[in-house]
mmCIF file of C-alpha atoms in Angstrom:
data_model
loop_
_atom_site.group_PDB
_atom_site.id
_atom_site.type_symbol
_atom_site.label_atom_id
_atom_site.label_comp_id
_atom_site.label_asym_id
_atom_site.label_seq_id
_atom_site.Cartn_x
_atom_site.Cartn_y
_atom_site.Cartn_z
ATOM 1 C CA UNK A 1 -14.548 33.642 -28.873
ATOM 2 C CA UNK A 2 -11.538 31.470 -28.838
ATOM 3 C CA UNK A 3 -11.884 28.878 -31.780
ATOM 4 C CA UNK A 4 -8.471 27.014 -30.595
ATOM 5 C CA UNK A 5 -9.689 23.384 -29.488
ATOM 6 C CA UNK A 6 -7.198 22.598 -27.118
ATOM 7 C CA UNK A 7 -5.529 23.385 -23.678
ATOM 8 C CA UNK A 8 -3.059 22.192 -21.744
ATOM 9 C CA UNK A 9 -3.640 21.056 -18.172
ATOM 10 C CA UNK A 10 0.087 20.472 -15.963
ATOM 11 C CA UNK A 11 -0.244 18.798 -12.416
ATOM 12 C CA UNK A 12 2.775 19.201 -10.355
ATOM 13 C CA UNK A 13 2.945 16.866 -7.900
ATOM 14 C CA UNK A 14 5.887 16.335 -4.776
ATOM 15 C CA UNK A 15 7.333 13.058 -6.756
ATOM 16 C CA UNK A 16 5.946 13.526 -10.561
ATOM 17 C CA UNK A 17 4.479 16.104 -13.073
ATOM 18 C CA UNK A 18 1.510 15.247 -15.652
ATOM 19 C CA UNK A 19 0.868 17.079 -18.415
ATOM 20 C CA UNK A 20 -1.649 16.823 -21.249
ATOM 21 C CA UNK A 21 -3.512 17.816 -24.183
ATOM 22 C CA UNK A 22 -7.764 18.017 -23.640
ATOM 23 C CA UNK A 23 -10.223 19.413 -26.036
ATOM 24 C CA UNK A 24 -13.668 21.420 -24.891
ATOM 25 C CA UNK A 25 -15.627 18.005 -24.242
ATOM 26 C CA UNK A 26 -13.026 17.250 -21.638
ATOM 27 C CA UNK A 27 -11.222 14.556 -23.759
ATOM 28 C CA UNK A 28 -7.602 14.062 -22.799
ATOM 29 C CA UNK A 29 -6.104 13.609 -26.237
ATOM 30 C CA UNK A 30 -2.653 12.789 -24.911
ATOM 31 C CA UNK A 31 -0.407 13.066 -21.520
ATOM 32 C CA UNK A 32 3.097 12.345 -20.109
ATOM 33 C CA UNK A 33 4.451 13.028 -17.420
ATOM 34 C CA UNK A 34 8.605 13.760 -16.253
ATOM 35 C CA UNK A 35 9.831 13.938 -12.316
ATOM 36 C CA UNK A 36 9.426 16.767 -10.572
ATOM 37 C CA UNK A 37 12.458 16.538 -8.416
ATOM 38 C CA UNK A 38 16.206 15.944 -8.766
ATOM 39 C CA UNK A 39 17.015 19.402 -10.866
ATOM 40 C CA UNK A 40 19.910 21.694 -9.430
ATOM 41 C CA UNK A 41 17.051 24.651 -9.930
ATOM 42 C CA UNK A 42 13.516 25.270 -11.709
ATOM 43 C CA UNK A 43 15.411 26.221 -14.854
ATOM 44 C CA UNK A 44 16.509 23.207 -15.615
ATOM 45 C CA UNK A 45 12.900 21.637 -14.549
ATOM 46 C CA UNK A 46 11.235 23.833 -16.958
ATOM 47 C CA UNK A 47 13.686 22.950 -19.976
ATOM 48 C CA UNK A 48 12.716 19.491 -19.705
ATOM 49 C CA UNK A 49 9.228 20.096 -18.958
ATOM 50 C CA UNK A 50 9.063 22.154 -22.044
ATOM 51 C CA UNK A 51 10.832 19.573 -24.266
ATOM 52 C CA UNK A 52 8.552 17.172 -23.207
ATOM 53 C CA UNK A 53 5.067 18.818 -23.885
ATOM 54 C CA UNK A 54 6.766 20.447 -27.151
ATOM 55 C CA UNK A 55 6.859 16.759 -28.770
ATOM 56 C CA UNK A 56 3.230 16.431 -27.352
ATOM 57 C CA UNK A 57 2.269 19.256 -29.127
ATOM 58 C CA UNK A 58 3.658 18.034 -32.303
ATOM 59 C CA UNK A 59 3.040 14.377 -31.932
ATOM 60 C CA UNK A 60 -0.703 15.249 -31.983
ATOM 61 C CA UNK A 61 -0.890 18.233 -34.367
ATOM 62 C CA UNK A 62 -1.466 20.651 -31.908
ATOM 63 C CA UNK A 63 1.270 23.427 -32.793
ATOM 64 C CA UNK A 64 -1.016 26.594 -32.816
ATOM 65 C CA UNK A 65 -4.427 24.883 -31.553
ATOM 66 C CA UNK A 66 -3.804 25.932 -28.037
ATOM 67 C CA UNK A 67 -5.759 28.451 -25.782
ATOM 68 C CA UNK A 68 -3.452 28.673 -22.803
ATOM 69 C CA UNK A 69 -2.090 26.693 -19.700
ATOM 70 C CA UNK A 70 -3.212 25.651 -16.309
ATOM 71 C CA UNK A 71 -1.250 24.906 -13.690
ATOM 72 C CA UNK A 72 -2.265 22.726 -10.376
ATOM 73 C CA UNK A 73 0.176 22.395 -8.002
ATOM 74 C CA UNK A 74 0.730 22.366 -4.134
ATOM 75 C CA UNK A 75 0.999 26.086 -2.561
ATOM 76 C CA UNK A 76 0.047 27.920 -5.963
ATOM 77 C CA UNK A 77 -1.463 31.045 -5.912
ATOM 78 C CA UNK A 78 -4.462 32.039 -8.421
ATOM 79 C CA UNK A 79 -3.858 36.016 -7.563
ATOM 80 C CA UNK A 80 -0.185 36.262 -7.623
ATOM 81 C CA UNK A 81 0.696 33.357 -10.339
ATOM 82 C CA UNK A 82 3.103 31.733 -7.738
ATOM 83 C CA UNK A 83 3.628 29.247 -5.940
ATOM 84 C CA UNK A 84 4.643 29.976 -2.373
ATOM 85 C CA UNK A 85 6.987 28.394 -0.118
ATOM 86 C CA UNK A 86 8.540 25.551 -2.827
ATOM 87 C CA UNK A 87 11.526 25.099 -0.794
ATOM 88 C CA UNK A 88 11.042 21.563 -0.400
ATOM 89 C CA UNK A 89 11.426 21.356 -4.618
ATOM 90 C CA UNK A 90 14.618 23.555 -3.992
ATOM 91 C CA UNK A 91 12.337 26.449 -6.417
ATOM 92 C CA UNK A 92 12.856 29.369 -3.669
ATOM 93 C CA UNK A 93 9.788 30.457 -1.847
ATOM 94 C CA UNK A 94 7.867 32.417 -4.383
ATOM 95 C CA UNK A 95 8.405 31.252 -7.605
ATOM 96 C CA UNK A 96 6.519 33.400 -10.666
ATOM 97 C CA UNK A 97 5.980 29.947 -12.145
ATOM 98 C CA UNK A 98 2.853 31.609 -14.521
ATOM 99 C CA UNK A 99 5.112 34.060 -15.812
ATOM 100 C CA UNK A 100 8.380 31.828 -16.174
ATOM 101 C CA UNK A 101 5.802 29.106 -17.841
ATOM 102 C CA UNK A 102 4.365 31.478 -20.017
ATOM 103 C CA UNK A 103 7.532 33.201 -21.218
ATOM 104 C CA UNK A 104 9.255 29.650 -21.887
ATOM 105 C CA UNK A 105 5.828 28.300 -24.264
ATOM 106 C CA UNK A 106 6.236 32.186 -26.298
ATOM 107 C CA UNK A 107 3.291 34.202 -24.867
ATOM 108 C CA UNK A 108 0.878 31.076 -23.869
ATOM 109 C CA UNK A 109 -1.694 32.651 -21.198
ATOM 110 C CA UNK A 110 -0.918 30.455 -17.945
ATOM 111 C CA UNK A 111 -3.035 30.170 -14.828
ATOM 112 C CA UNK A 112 -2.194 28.424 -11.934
ATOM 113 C CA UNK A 113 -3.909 27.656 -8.559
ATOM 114 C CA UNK A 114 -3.476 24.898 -5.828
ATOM 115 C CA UNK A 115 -4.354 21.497 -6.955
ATOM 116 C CA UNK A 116 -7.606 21.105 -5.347
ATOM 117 C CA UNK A 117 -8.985 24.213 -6.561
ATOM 118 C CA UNK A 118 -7.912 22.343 -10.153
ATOM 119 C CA UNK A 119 -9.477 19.757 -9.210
ATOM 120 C CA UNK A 120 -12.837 21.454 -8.577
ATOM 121 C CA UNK A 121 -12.657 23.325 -11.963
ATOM 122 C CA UNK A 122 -12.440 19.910 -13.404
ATOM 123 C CA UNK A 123 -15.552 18.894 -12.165
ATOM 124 C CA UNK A 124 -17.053 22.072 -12.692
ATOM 125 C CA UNK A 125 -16.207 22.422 -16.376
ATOM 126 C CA UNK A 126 -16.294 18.387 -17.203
ATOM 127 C CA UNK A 127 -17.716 16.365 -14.091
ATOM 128 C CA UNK A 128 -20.992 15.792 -11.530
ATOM 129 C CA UNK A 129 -20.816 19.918 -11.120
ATOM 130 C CA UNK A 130 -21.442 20.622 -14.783
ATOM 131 C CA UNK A 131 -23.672 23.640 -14.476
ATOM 132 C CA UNK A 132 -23.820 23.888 -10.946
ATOM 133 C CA UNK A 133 -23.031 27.421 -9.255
ATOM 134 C CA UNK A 134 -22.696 26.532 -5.693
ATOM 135 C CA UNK A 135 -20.873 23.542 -4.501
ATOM 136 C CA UNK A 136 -18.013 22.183 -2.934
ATOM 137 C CA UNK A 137 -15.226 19.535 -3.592
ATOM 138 C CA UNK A 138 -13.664 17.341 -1.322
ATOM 139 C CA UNK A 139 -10.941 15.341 -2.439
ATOM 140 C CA UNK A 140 -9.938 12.798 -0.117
ATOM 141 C CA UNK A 141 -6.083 11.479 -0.708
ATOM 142 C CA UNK A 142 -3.107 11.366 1.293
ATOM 143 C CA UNK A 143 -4.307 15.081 2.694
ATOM 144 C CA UNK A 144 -8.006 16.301 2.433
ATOM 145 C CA UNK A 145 -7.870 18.777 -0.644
ATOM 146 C CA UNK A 146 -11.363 21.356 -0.938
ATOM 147 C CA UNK A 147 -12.761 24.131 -3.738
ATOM 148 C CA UNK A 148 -15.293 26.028 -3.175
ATOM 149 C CA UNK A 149 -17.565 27.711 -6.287
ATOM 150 C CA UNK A 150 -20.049 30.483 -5.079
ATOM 151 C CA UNK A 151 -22.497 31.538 -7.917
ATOM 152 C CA UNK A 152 -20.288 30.062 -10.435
ATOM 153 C CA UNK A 153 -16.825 31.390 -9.154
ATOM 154 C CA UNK A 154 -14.182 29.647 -7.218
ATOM 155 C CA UNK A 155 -13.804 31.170 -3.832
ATOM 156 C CA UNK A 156 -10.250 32.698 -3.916
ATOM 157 C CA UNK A 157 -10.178 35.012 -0.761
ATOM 158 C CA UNK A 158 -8.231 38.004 -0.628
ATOM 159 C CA UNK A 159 -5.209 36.480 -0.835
ATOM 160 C CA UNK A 160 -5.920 33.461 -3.336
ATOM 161 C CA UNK A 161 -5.789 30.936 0.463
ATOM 162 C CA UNK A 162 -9.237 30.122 0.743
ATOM 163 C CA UNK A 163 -10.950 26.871 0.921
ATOM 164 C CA UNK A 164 -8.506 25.124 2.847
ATOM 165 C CA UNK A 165 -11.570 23.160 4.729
ATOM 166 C CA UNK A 166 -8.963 20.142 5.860
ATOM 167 C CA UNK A 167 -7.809 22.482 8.152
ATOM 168 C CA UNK A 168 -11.029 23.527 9.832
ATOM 169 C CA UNK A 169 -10.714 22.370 13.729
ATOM 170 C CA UNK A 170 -13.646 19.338 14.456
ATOM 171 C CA UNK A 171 -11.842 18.330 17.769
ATOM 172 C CA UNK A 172 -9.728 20.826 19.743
ATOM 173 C CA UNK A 173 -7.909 18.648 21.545
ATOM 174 C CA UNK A 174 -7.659 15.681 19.033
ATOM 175 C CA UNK A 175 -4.591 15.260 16.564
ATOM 176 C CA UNK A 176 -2.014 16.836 15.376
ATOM 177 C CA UNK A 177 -1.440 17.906 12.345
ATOM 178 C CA UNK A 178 1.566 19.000 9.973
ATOM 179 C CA UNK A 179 -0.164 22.381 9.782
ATOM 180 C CA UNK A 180 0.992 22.791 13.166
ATOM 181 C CA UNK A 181 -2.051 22.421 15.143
ATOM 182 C CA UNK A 182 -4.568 19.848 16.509
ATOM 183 C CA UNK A 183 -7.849 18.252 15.710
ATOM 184 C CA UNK A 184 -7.728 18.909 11.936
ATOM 185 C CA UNK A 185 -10.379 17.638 9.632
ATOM 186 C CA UNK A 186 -7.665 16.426 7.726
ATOM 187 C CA UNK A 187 -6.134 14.141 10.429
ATOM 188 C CA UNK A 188 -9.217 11.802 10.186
ATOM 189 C CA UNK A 189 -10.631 12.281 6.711
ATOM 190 C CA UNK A 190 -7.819 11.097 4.650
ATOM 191 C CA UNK A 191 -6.222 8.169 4.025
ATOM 192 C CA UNK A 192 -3.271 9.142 6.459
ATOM 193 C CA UNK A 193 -6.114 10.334 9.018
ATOM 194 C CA UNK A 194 -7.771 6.753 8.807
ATOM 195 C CA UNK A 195 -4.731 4.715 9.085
ATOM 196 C CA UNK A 196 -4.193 6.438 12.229
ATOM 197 C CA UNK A 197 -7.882 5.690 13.252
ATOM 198 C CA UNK A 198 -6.871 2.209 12.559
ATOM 199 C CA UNK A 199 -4.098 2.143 15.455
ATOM 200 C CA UNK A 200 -5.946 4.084 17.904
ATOM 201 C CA UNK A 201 -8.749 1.613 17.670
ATOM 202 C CA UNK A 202 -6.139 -1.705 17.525
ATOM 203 C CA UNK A 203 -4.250 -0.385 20.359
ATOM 204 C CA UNK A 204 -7.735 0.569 22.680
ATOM 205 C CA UNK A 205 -9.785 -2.298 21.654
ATOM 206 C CA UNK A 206 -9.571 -5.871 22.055
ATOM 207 C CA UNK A 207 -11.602 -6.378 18.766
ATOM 208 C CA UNK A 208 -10.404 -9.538 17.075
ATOM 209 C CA UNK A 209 -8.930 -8.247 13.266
ATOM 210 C CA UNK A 210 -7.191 -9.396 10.465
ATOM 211 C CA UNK A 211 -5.371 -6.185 10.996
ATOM 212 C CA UNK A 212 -3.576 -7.471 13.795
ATOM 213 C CA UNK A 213 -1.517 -9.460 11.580
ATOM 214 C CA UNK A 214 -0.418 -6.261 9.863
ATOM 215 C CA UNK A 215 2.989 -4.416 11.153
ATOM 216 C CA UNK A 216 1.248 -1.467 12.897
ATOM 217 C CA UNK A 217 3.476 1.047 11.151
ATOM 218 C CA UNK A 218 3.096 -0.785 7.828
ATOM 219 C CA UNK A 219 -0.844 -0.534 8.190
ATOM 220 C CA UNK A 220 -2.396 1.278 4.568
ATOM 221 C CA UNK A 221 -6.145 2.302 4.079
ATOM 222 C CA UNK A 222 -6.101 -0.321 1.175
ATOM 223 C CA UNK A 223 -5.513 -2.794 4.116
ATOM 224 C CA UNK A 224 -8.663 -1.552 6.008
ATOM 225 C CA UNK A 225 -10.828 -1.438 2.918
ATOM 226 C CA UNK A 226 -9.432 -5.169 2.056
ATOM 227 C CA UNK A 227 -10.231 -5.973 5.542
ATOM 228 C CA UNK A 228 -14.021 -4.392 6.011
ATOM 229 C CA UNK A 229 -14.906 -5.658 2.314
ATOM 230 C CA UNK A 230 -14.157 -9.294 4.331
ATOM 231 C CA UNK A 231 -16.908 -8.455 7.143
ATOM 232 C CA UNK A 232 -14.260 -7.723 9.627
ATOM 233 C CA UNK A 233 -15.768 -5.476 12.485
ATOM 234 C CA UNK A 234 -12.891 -2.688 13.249
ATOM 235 C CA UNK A 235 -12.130 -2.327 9.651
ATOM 236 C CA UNK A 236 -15.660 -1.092 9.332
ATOM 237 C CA UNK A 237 -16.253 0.639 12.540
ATOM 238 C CA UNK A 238 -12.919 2.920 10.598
ATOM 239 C CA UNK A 239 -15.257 3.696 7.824
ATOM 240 C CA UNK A 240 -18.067 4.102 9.895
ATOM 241 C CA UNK A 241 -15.733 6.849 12.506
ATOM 242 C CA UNK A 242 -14.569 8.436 9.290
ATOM 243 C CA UNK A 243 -17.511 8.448 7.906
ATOM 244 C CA UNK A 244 -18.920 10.491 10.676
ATOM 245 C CA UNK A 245 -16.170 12.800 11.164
ATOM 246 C CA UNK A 246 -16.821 13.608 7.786
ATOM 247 C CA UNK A 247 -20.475 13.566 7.643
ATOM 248 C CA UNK A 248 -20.891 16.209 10.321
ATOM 249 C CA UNK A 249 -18.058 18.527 8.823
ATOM 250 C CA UNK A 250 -19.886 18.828 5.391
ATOM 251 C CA UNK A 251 -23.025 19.505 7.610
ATOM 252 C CA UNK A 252 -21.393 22.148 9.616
ATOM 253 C CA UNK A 253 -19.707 23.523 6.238
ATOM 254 C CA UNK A 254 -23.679 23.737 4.586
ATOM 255 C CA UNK A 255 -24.255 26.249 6.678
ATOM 256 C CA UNK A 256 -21.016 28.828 5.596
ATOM 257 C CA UNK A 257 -22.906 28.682 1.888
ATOM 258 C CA UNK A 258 -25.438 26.012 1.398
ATOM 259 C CA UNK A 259 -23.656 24.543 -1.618
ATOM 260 C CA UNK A 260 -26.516 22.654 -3.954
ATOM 261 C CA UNK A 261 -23.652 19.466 -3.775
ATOM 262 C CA UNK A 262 -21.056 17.977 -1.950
ATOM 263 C CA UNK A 263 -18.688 16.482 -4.241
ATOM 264 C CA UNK A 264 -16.000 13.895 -3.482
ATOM 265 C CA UNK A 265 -13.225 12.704 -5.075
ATOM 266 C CA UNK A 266 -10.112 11.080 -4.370
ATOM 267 C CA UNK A 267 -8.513 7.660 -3.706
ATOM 268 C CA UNK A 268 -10.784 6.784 -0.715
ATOM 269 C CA UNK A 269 -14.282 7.242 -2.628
ATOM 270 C CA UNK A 270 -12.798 3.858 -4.447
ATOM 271 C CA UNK A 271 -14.445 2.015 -1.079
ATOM 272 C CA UNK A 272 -17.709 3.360 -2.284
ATOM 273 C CA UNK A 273 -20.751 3.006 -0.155
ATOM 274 C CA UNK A 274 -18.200 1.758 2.958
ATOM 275 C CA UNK A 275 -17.399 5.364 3.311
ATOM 276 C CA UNK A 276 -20.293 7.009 1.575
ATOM 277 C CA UNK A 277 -23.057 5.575 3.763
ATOM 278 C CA UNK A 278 -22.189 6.809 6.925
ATOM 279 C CA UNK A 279 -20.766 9.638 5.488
ATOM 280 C CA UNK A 280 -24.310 10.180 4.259
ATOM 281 C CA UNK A 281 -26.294 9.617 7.669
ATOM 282 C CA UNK A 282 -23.956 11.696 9.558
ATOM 283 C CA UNK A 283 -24.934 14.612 7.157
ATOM 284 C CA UNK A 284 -28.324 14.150 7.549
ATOM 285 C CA UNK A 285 -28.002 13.804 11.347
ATOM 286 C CA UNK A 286 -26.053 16.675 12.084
ATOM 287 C CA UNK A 287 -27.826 19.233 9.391
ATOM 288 C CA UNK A 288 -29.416 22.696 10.351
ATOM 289 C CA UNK A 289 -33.478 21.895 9.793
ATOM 290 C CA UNK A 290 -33.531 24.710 7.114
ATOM 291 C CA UNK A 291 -30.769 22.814 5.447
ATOM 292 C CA UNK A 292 -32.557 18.882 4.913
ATOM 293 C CA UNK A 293 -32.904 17.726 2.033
ATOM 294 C CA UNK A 294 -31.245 19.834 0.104
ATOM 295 C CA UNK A 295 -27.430 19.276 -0.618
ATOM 296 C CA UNK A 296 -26.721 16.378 -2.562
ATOM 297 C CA UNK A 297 -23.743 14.577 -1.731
ATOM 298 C CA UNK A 298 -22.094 12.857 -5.051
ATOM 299 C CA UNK A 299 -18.933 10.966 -5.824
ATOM 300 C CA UNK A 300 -16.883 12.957 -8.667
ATOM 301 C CA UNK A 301 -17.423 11.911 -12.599
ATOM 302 C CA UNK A 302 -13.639 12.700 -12.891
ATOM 303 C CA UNK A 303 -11.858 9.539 -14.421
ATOM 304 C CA UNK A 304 -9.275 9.671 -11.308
ATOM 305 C CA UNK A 305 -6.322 8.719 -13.949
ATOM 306 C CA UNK A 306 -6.773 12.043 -15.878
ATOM 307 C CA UNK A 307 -8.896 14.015 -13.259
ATOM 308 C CA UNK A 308 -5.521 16.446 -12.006
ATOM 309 C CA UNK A 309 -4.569 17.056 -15.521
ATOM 310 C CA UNK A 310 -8.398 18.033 -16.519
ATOM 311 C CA UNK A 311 -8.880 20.468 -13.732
ATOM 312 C CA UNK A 312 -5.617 22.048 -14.519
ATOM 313 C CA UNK A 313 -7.117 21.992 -18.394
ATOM 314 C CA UNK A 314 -10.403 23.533 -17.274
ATOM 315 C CA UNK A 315 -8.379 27.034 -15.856
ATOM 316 C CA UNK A 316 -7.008 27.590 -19.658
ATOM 317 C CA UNK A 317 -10.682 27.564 -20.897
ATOM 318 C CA UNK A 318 -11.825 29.615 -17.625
ATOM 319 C CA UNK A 319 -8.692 32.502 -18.711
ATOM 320 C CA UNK A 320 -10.107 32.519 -22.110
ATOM 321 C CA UNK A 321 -13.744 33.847 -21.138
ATOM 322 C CA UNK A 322 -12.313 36.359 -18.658
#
């Protein structure tokens, strides 16, 4: 085995990129991060990418102490080592990043996959899924992000796509979405999803709400949370909508391959038991009988801070035992 003690985890975002150095207990020892965007092309991205994590590496004494790379970033691909359809970062639309990364650090393995499937080998390797073979993670942000781990492996598919849950269809004639059809999980189960919930139910409902004193197009799931924390009625009949959206998705989801946990992470687990609860009773409600009791649903052990550049981390020490 391995005896280097490091590995460096990268999370490319759309606006920034954090990188950082974590030992085998999970322990980020340091990070920084540069901007993703405004480079004429990814060459001059990666030259200042690589300056920066170089004086990482020697800041903390870590020239020679490192396994390999992970990359999590939007659209990358765990089979091919690309990531597909980066137009929008100007990086053409399949870009060998793992190979162009790899080449740049002198030899470094590099993985990459998308940055929910990072996120679930974070939790897997550090968090609430530490030894668990079968489970799935939500992460609930702007977007709802999902991994799925089947006896111990995440589920790649064919063509290194799979897991996108936030696109599973729970009402056919309900939202759109940016994927280009309607009724997404993702269009209510995210923060974007519930804002929208929030003016559907102002404009329908005569509810008195502190909302109402918000600009409509101004309105931020922060505000709802403020709002329902205060007692306010259509702040929590949101959570409580959300809740069940969600609830009866992870149900229906139980039964593709009755997952021992449900784990959730992202910025809307910060409102706790206000989405939890219902999200909770919903589950139960909606489960197969031969299901009850069984899949726990948790909220992820991943410091939120660190948690995209640990998951990226945990593919480096995943590489090294294949």
């Amino acid at each position: 085995m391995n005896s280097k003690p490091y590995s460096i985890g990268i999370d490319i975002g759309g606006t920034n990129t954090v990188f950082g150095i974590v030992d085998r207990n999970g322990k980020v020892i340091a990070k920084n991060s540069i901007k993703t965007k405004g480079y004429p092309d990814f060459k001059s991205y990666l030259d200042v990418l690589h300056e920066a994590l170089t004086k990482l590496i020697k800041e903390h004494d870590a020239e020679g102490k490192i396994v390999g790379i992970g990359i999590g970033a939007p659209g990358a691909n765990y089979h091919t080592g690309e990531i597909v359809n980066a137009a929008n970062l100007n990086w053409g639309e399949n870009l060998p990043i793992a190979w162009l990364v790899s080449e740049k650090f002198g030899g470094l393995p590099v993985t990459v996959t998308n940055d929910a499937n990072a996120a679930t080998m974070g939790e897997m390797v550090y968090g609430a899924a530490k030894g668990m073979k079968d489970f799935m993670m939500i992460t609930l942000g702007t977007g709802l992000g999902s991994g799925v781990v089947s006896n111990g492996k995440l589920v790649y598919g064919h063509d290194g796509l799979a897991g996108e849950l936030g696109h599973v269809v729970v009402d056919k004639k309900g939202r759109s979405c940016g994927c280009g059809r309607k009724g997404c999980l993702e269009t209510y189960c995210s923060s974007t999803g519930m804002v929208r919930t929030a003016k559907e139910l102002l404009e329908s409902s005569n509810e008195p709400s502190v909302l109402r004193n918000i600009d409509p197009e101004k309105i931020t799931s922060k505000d709802v949370y403020d709002a329902a924390v205060k007692g306010d009625k259509l702040a929590n009949e949101i959570f409580e909508f959300t809740g069940k959206m969600l609830g009866e998705a992870l149900a229906d989801f139980t039964a593709f391959s009755s997952p021992e946990a449900f784990i959730l992470f992202g910025g809307l687990m910060k409102s706790g038991d206000l989405l939890l609860n219902p999200t909770k009773k919903a589950f139960e409600n909606h489960l197969l009988f031969i299901y009850h009791d069984k899949p726990k649903i948790l909220v992820s052990q991943l410091n939120e801070d660190d948690g995209a550049v640990l998951g990226a981390s945990a593919l480096a020490w995943e590489s090294e035992n294949n």
